[in-house]
Coordinates of C-alpha atoms in Angstrom, one line a residue:
X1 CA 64.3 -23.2 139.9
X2 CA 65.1 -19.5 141.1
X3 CA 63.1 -17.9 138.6
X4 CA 59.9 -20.2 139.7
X5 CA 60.6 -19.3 143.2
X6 CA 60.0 -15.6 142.1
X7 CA 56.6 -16.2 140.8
X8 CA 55.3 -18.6 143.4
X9 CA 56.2 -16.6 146.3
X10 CA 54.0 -14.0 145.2
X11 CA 51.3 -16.1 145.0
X12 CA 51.9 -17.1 148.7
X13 CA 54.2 -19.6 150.9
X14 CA 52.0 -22.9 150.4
X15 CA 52.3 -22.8 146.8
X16 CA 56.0 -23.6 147.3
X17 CA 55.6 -26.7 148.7
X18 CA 53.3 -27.1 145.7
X19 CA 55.8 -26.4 143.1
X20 CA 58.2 -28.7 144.8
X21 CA 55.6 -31.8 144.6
X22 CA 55.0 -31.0 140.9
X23 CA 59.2 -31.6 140.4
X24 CA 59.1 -35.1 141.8
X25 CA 55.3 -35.6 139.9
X26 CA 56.6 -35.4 136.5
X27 CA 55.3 -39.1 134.8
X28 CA 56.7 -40.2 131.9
X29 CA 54.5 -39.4 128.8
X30 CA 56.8 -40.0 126.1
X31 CA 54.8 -44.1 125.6
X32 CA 51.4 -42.7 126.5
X33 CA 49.0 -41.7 123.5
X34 CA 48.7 -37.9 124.8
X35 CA 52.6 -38.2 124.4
X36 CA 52.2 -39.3 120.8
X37 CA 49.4 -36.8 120.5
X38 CA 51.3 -33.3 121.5
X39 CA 54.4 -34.7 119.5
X40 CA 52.0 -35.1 116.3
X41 CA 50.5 -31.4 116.8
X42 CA 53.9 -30.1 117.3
X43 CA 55.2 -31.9 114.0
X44 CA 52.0 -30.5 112.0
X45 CA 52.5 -26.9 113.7
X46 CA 56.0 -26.4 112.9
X47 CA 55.5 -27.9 109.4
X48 CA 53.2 -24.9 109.0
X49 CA 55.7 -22.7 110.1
X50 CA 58.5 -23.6 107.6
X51 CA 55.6 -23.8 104.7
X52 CA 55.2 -20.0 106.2
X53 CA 56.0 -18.0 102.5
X54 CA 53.9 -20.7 100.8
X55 CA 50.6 -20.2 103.3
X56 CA 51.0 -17.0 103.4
X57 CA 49.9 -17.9 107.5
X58 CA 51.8 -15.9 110.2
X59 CA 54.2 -18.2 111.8
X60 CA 52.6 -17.6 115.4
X61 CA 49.3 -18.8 114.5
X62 CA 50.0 -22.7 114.9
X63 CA 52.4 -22.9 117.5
X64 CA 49.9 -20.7 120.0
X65 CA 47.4 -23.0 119.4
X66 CA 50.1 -25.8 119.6
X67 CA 51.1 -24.3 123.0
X68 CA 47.6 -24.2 123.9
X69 CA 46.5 -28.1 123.3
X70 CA 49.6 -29.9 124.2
X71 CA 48.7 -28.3 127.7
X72 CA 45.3 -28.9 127.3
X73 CA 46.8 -32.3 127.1
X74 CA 48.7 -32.2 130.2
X75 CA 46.3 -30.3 132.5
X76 CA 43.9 -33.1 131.5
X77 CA 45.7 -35.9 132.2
X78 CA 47.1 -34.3 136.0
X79 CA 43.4 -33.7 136.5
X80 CA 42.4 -37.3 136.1
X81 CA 45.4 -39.0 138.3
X82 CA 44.6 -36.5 141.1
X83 CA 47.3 -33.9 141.0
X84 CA 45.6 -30.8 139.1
X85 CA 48.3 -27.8 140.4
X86 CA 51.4 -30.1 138.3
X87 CA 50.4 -29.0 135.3
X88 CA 49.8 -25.1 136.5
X89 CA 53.3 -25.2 138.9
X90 CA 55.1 -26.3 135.8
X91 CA 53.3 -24.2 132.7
X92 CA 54.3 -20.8 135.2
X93 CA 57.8 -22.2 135.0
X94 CA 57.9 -22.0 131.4
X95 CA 55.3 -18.5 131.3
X96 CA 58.0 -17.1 133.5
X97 CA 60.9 -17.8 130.8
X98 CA 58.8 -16.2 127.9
X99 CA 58.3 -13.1 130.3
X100 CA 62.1 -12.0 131.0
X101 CA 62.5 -12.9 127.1
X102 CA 59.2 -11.1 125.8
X103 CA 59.8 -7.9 127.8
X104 CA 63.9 -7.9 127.1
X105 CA 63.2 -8.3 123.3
X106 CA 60.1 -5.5 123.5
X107 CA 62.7 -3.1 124.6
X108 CA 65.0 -3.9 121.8
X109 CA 62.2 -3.9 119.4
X110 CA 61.6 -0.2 120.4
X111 CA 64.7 1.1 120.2
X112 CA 65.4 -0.2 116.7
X113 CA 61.6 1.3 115.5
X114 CA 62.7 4.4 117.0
X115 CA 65.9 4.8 115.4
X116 CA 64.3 3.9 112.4
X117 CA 61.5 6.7 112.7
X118 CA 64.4 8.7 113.0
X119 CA 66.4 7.5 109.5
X120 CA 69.3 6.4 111.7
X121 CA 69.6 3.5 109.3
X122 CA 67.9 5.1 105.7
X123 CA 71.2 7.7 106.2
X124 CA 73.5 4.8 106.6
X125 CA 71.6 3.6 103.1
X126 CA 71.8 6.3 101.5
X127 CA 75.8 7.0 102.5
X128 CA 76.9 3.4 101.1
X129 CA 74.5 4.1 98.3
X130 CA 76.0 7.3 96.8
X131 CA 80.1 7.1 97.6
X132 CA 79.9 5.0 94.2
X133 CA 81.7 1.8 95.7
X134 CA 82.8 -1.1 93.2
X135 CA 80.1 -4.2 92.9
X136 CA 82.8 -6.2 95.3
X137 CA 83.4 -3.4 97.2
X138 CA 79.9 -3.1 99.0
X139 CA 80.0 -6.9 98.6
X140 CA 82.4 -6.8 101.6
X141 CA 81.2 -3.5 103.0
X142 CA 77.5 -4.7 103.7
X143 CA 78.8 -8.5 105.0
X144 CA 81.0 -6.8 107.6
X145 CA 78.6 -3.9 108.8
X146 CA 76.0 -7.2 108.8
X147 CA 78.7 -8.5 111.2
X148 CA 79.3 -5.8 113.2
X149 CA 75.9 -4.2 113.6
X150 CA 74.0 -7.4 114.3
X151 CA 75.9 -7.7 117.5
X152 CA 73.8 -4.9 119.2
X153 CA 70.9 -4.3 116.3
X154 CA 70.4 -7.8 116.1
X155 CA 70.7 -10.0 113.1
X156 CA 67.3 -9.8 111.8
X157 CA 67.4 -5.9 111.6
X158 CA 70.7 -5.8 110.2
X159 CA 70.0 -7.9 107.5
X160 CA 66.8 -6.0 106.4
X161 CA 68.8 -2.7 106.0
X162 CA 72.3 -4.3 104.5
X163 CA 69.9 -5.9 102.0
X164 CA 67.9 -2.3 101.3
X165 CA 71.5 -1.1 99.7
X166 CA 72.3 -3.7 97.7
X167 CA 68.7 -3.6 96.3
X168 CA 69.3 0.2 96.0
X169 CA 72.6 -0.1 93.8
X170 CA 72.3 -3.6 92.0
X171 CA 69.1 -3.8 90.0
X172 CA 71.5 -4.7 87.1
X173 CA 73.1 -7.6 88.3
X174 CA 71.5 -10.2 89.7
X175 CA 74.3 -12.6 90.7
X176 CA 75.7 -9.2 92.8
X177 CA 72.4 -9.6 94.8
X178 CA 72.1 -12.3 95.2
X179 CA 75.5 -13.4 96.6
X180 CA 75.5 -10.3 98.6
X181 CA 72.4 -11.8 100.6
X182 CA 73.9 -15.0 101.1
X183 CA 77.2 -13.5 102.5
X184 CA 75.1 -10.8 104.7
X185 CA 72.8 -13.5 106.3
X186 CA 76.3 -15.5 106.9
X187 CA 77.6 -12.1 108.5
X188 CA 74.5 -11.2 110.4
X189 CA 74.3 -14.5 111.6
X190 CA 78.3 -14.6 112.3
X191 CA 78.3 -11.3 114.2
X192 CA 75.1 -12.4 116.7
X193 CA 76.8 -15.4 117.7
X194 CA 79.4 -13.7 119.8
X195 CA 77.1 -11.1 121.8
X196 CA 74.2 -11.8 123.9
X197 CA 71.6 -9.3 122.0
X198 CA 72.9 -10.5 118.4
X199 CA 70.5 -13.1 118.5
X200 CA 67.8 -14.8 120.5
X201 CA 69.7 -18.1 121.4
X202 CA 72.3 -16.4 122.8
X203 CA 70.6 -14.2 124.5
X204 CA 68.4 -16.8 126.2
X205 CA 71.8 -18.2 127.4
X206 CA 72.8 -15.3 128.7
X207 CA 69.8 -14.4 131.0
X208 CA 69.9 -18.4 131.7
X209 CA 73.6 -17.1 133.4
X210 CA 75.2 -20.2 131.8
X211 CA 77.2 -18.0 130.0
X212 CA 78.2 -14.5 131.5
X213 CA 78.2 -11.3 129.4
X214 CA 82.0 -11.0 128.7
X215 CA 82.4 -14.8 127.9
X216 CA 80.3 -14.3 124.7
X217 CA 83.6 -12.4 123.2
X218 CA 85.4 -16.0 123.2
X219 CA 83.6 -16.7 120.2
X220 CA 84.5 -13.7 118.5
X221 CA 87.3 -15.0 116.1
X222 CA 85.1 -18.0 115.6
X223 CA 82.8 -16.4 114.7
X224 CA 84.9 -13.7 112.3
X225 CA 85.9 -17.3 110.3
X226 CA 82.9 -18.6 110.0
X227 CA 81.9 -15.4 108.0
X228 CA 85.2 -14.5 106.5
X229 CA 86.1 -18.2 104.4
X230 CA 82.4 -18.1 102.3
X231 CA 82.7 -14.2 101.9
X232 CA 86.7 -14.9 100.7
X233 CA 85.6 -18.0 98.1
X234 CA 82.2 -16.1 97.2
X235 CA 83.9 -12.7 96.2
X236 CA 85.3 -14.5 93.2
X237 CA 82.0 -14.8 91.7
X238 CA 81.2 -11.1 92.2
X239 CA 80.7 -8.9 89.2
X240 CA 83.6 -6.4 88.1
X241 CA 82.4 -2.9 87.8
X242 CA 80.7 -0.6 89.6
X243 CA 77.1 0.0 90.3
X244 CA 75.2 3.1 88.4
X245 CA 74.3 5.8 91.5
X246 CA 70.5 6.3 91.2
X247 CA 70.4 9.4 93.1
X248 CA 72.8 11.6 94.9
X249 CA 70.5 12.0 97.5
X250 CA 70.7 11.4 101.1
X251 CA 68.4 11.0 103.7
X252 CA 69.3 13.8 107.2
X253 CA 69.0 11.9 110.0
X254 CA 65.7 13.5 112.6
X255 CA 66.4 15.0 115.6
X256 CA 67.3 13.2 118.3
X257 CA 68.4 10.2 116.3
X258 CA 71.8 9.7 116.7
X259 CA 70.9 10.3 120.8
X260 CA 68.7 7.2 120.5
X261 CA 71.6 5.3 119.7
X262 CA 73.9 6.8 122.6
X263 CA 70.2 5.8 124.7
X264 CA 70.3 2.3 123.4
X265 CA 74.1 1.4 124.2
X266 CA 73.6 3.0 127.1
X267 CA 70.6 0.5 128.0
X268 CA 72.8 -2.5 127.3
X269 CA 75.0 -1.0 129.5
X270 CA 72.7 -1.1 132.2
X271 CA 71.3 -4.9 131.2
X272 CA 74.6 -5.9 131.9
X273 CA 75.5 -3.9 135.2
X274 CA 71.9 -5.2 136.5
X275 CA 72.9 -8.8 136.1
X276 CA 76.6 -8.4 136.7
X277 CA 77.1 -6.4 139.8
X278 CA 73.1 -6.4 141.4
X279 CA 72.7 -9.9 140.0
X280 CA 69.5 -9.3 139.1
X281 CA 67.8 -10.4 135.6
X282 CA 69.0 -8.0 132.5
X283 CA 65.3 -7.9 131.4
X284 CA 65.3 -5.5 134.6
X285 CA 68.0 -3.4 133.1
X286 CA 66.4 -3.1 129.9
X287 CA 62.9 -2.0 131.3
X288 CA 64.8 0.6 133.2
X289 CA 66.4 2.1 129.8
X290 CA 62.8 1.7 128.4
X291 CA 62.4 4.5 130.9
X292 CA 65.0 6.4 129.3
X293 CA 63.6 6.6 125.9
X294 CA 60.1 7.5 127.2
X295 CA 62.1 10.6 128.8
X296 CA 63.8 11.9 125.5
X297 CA 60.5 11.3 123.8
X298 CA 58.7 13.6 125.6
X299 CA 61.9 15.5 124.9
X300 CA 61.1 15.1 121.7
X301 CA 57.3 15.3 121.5
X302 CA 57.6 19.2 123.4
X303 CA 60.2 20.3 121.6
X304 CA 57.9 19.5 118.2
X305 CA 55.0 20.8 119.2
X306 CA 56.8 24.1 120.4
X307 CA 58.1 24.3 116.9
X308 CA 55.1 23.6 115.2
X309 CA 53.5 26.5 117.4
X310 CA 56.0 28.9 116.5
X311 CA 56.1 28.2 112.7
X312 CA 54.2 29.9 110.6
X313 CA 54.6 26.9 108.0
X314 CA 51.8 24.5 108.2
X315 CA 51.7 21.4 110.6
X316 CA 52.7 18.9 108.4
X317 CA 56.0 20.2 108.0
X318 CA 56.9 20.2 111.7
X319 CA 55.2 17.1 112.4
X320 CA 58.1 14.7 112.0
X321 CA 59.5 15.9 115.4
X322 CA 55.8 14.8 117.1
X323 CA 57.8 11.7 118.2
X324 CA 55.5 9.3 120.1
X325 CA 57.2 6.0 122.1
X326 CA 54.1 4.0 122.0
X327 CA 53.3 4.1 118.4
X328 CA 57.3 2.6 118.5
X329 CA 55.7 0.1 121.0
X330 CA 53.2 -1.0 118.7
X331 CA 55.1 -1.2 115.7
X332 CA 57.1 -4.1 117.5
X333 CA 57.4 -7.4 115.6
X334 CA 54.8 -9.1 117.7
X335 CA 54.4 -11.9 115.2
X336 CA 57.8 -12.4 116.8
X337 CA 56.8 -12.4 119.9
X338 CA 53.9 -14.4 120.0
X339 CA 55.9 -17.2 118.0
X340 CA 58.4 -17.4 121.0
X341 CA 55.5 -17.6 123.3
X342 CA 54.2 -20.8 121.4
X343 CA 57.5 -22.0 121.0
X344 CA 58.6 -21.9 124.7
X345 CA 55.5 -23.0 125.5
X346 CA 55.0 -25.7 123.2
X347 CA 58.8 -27.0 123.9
X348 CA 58.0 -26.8 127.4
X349 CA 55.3 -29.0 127.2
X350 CA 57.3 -31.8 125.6
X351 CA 59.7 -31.8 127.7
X352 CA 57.7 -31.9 130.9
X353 CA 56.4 -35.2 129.0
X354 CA 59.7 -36.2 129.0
X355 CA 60.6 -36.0 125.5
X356 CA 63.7 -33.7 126.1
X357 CA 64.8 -35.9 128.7
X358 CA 65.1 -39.0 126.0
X359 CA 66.2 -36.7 123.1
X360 CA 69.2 -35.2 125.7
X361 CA 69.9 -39.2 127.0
X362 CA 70.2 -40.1 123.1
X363 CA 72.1 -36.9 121.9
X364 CA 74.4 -36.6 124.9
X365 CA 75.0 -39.8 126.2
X366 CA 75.4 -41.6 123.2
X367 CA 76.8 -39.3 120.8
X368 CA 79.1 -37.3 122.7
X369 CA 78.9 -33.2 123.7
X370 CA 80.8 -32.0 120.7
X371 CA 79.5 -34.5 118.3
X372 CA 75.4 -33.8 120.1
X373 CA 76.7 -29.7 119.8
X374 CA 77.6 -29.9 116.1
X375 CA 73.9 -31.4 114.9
X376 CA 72.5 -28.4 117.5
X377 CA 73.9 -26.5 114.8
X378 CA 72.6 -28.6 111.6
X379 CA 69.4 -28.9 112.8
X380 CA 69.1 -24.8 113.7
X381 CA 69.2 -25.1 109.6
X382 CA 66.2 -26.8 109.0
X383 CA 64.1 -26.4 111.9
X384 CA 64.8 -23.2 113.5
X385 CA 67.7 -22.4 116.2
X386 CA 64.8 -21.3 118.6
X387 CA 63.0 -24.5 119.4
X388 CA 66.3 -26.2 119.5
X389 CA 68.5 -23.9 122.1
X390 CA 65.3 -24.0 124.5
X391 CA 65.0 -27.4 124.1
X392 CA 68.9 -27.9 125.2
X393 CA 68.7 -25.4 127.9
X394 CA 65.4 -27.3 129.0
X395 CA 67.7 -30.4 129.0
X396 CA 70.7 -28.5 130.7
X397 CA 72.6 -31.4 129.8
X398 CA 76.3 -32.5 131.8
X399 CA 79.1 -30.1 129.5
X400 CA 81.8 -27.9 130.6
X401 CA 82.0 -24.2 129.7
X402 CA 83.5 -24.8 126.2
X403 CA 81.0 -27.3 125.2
X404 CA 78.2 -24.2 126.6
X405 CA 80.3 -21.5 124.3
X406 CA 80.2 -24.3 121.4
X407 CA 76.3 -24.9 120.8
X408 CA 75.9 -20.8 121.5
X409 CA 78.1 -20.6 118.5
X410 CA 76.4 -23.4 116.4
X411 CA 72.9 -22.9 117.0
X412 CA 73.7 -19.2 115.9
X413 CA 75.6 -19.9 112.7
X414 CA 74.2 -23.0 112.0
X415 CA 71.4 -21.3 110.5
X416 CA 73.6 -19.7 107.4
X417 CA 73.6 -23.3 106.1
X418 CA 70.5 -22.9 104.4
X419 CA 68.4 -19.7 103.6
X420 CA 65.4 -21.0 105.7
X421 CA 67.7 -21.8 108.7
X422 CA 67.5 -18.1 110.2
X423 CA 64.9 -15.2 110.8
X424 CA 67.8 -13.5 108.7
X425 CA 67.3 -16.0 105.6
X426 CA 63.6 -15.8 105.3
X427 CA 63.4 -12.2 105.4
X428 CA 65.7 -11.6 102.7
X429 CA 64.0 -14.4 100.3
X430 CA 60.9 -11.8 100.8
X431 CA 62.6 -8.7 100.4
X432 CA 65.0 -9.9 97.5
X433 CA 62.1 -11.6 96.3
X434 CA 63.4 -13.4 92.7
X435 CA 66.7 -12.7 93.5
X436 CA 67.8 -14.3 96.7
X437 CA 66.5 -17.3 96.9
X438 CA 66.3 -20.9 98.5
X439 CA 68.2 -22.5 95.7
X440 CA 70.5 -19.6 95.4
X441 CA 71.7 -20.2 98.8
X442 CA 71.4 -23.9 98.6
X443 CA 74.2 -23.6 95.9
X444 CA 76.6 -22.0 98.5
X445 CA 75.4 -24.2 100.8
X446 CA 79.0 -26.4 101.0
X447 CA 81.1 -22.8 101.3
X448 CA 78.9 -21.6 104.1
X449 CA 79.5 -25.4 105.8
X450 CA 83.3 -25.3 105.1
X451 CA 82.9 -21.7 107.3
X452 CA 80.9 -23.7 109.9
X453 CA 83.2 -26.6 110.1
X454 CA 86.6 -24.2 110.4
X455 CA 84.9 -22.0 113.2
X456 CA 84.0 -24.7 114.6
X457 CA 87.8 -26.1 114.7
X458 CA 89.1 -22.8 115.6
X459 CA 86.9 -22.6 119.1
X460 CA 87.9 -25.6 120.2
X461 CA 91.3 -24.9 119.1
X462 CA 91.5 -21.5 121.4
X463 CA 89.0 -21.8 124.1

């Protein structure tokens, strides 16, 4: 309840008592018809989500309007048994939430456009691409950069530019390419599950403060198995050889890129000392190293234009140092974005309803923390690992600190089980488009699980 006293006292002292009413106002929804009705536009949203590749319809379109009706819902039925601020105390409870997330994740978002714009990443390409490593060779090389890169690029990213080499250097096999997805979404996943900015579930535990930043490193040999026993039983299916070099080129990194990275640890840095010795929220942190890139671009942006006025060359040569931070900004995955909103939102919605509340009595109660942890994981796989880590943090059900650590780890691995279980997953099946693909991955599907099931023994083996 902090984080709603932050908002409310803004809004003035009475509201508090307000917000405390609406905690004991909750009414059970989950046997009323609106109940069945928010449950049935979730379903239909979501199912429009996963069919996202098939529609062709951007993944945030139905779960904003979701969002939008289930509380239409709510606010209509508080409204009719005389308590009309319920519904507005507890839809700023959830807004607030979405806030620390969107603006944590914007900042992240920046830096990685910006290191992009600078060919940070097209050099690293471009360096695995023409040292003329064997096919198993980058097999392993791109699955353990996915690894360790997703940690602070976050899995998503990493995946994209692992999977631009192994486009770049295996156009003649197809089996190299394939395989090489699967293991890099295992290892991207894998290597997110032990920091808090590898991947949006765990970084929504993180600024919960269920788990504290150093913590996260427990699941690191967890999380090095769950990636290591597919990559070790896949590599036997890797072609021998080595891939033809298509150029020789490589791409120079701009100026100021390799700063940009020094500016973006050094922005996790300060996350973390904001929330660990000010206790104050890491989005704070990461709006303040905002500030820092904003100050190296106009760096940047004077130090271009007083080349491009000393040059006699024309403009368009010089222009690559004109470096502008907003057009970063804007370049943001804000389909992203948005679909957290809705998904916060429209999970929030449920559970004021009382939905989570059953589903946490069920899972919990009845089938035990580790048991209730493990299908956290399984269903991460087919629905998504975002709706279901909110929903569990919504539920913030009775477990000790290992039992915290264990769904961080399988709601962020669980995902590899199937290509559609990640952010990582889907983006490849686009970008490898006819050669990674659902049933490609489905086929490794009980090598990833073996990973899944032994990580999961070695956690609760160490920690």
């Amino acid at each position: 309840m902090k984080q709603v006293l932050f908002i409310l006292l803004a809004l003035l002292v009475p509201s508090i008592a307000m917000a405390s009413d609406a905690a004991h106002q909750a009414i059970d929804l989950t046997s009323h018809w609106i109940g069945y009705t928010a449950i049935a536009i979730f379903v239909l949203a979501y199912s429009l989500v996963i069919l996202e590749e098939q529609l062709h319809l951007r993944k945030s379109k139905p779960v904003l309007l979701a969002a939008g009706l289930i509380w239409i819902l709510i606010a209509a039925f508080y409204g009719s048994q005389g308590m009309p601020h319920a519904a507005e105390v507890a839809i700023r409870h959830n807004f607030l939430e979405y806030a620390e997330l969107f603006f944590f994740l914007l900042v992240a978002m920046t830096y990685i456009n910006a290191m992009l714009e600078r060919n940070v990443f097209d050099a690293l390409r471009d360096w695995l691409v023409v040292k003329g490593f064997s096919y198993k060779s980058l097999f392993w090389l791109t699955g353990i950069l996915a690894f360790f890169i997703s940690p602070i690029a976050d899995n998503l990213t990493t995946a994209l530019i692992m999977c631009a080499v192994v486009l770049a250097v295996g156009k003649d096999e197809p089996k190299f390419i394939a395989l090489s997805c699967i293991n890099i979404v295992v290892g991207a996943n894998a290597g997110g599950a032990f920091s808090p900015f590898g991947d949006i579930t765990t970084l929504m535990v993180w600024q919960k403060g269920i788990v504290q930043f150093t913590e996260f490193f427990a699941l690191f040999v967890p999380s090095v198995v769950n990636f290591i026993i597919p990559a070790f039983i896949m590599q036997f299916a890797i072609p021998k050889g080595n891939p033809t070099a298509n150029s020789s080129k490589t791409t120079p990194i701009k100026l100021g890129g390799l700063t940009i990275v020094g500016l973006f640890i050094l922005t996790i840095v300060t996350a973390v000392s904001f929330h660990n010795f000010l206790h104050l929220p890491p989005v704070f942190g990461m709006m303040t190293g905002l500030a820092y890139l904003k100050f190296f671009g106009y760096y940047l942006r004077k130090k271009g234009h007083a080349a491009i006025d000393n040059s006699d060359m024309p403009t368009s040569n010089n222009i690559e140092d004109d470096f502008d931070i907003f057009d970063k900004i804007a370049k943001a995955e804000w389909d992203t974005l948005f679909f957290f909103y809705g998904v916060i939102l429209a999970v929030g919605g449920l559970g004021f309803m009382g939905y989570l509340g059953m589903v946490s009595e069920f899972m919990y109660g009845e089938l035990g923390a580790t048991n209730a942890n493990i299908l956290v994981g399984i269903l991460s796989a087919i629905v998504d690992n975002i709706p279901v880590m909110f929903a569990v943090l919504t539920m913030q059900p009775e477990m000790d600190h290992t039992q915290w650590l264990l769904v961080t780890l399988t709601a962020g691995v669980g995902g590899s089980l199937l290509s559609i279980g990640s952010a990582a997953g889907v983006a490849l099946m686009g970008q490898a488009r006819g050669y990674y693909t659902f049933f490609a991955h489905l086929k490794w599907a009980p090598v990833i699980a073996i990973g899944y099931a032994a990580s999961i023994y070695v956690h609760l083996l160490m920690n």
